[in-house]
Amino acid sequence: AQKITQTQPGMFVQEKEAVTLDCTYDTSDPSYGLFWYKQPSSGEMIFLIYQGSYDQQNATEGRYSLNFQKARKSANLVISASQLGDSAMYFCAMTTEGNEKLTFGTGTRLTIIP
Amino acid sequence: EPEVTQTPSHQVTQMGQEVILRCVPISNHLYFYWYRQILGQKVEFLVSFYNNEISEKSEIFDDQFSVERPDGSNFTLKIRSTKLEDSAMYFCASSENDSNEQFFGPGTRLTVL
């Protein structure tokens, strides 16, 4: 069974600073995918970024990048130049080969301070 | 940009009543999912659906729950006899295949009184 751990329940970051949200995962399956979703106060789940276990390079999407360290089983989300609109809950999640359900972590509530 | 839609956005029901939550996945997607999120908690998987049948379900998805794809576009979640603990946000999601990102709908907030 797979498991996602997010150890930061809440973070406060000054606007324009970079922020790293931690995520570690556990699975015995060699093939898996790692995802980050953003949940603003309005409640919807917004897909941010994806990293496959066999991808050689870290995924990037605009201001979002995923710091994938396979040996440490970590998939931290880095947001560069944070903006007030980045304030939200952030969930790390994973799927494994042949098991398409997303397993989510408990989330990190990020608050950007002006 | 295509998106997953869900109706209603908010449903209030009495305990013991049946509810049907509706979803329209993205049109070329083949995999469909329901998740729920109890207030303040993490998102939990309920069921996945592919090729007109359930491909996986969690222990939460007991006999009170059922899913259906009644036509080419809708994907529904039925709760036969709601309980207080069914109060949650219910998300529908869809994906092109079983390894691509899943796109979520805006959710239906179900309140059971």
PDB file of C-alpha atoms in Angstrom, chain A residues 4 6 11-13 16 23 25 27 35 49 66 68 71 83 91 102 104 111:
ATOM      1  CA  ILE A   4       2.025  10.084   1.585  1.00  0.00           C
ATOM      2  CA  GLN A   6       3.174  15.888   4.736  1.00  0.00           C
ATOM      3  CA  MET A  11       3.385  27.620   6.789  1.00  0.00           C
ATOM      4  CA  PHE A  12       3.623  31.404   6.693  1.00  0.00           C
ATOM      5  CA  VAL A  13       5.801  32.948   3.994  1.00  0.00           C
ATOM      6  CA  LYS A  16       7.886  37.188  -3.204  1.00  0.00           C
ATOM      7  CA  CYS A  23       6.261  15.546   0.899  1.00  0.00           C
ATOM      8  CA  TYR A  25       6.094   8.919   0.099  1.00  0.00           C
ATOM      9  CA  THR A  27       5.595   2.465  -1.833  1.00  0.00           C
ATOM     10  CA  PHE A  35       1.207  14.865  -7.947  1.00  0.00           C
ATOM     11  CA  ILE A  49       2.457  19.379 -11.306  1.00  0.00           C
ATOM     12  CA  LEU A  66       9.069  19.457  -7.967  1.00  0.00           C
ATOM     13  CA  PHE A  68      12.264  14.790  -6.691  1.00  0.00           C
ATOM     14  CA  ALA A  71      16.564   7.726  -2.834  1.00  0.00           C
ATOM     15  CA  GLN A  83       2.131  35.616  -4.530  1.00  0.00           C
ATOM     16  CA  PHE A  91      -1.883  18.317  -1.166  1.00  0.00           C
ATOM     17  CA  LEU A 102      -4.810   8.931  -5.860  1.00  0.00           C
ATOM     18  CA  PHE A 104      -3.366  11.982  -0.654  1.00  0.00           C
ATOM     19  CA  THR A 111      -0.387  31.552   3.939  1.00  0.00           C
TER      20      THR A 111
END
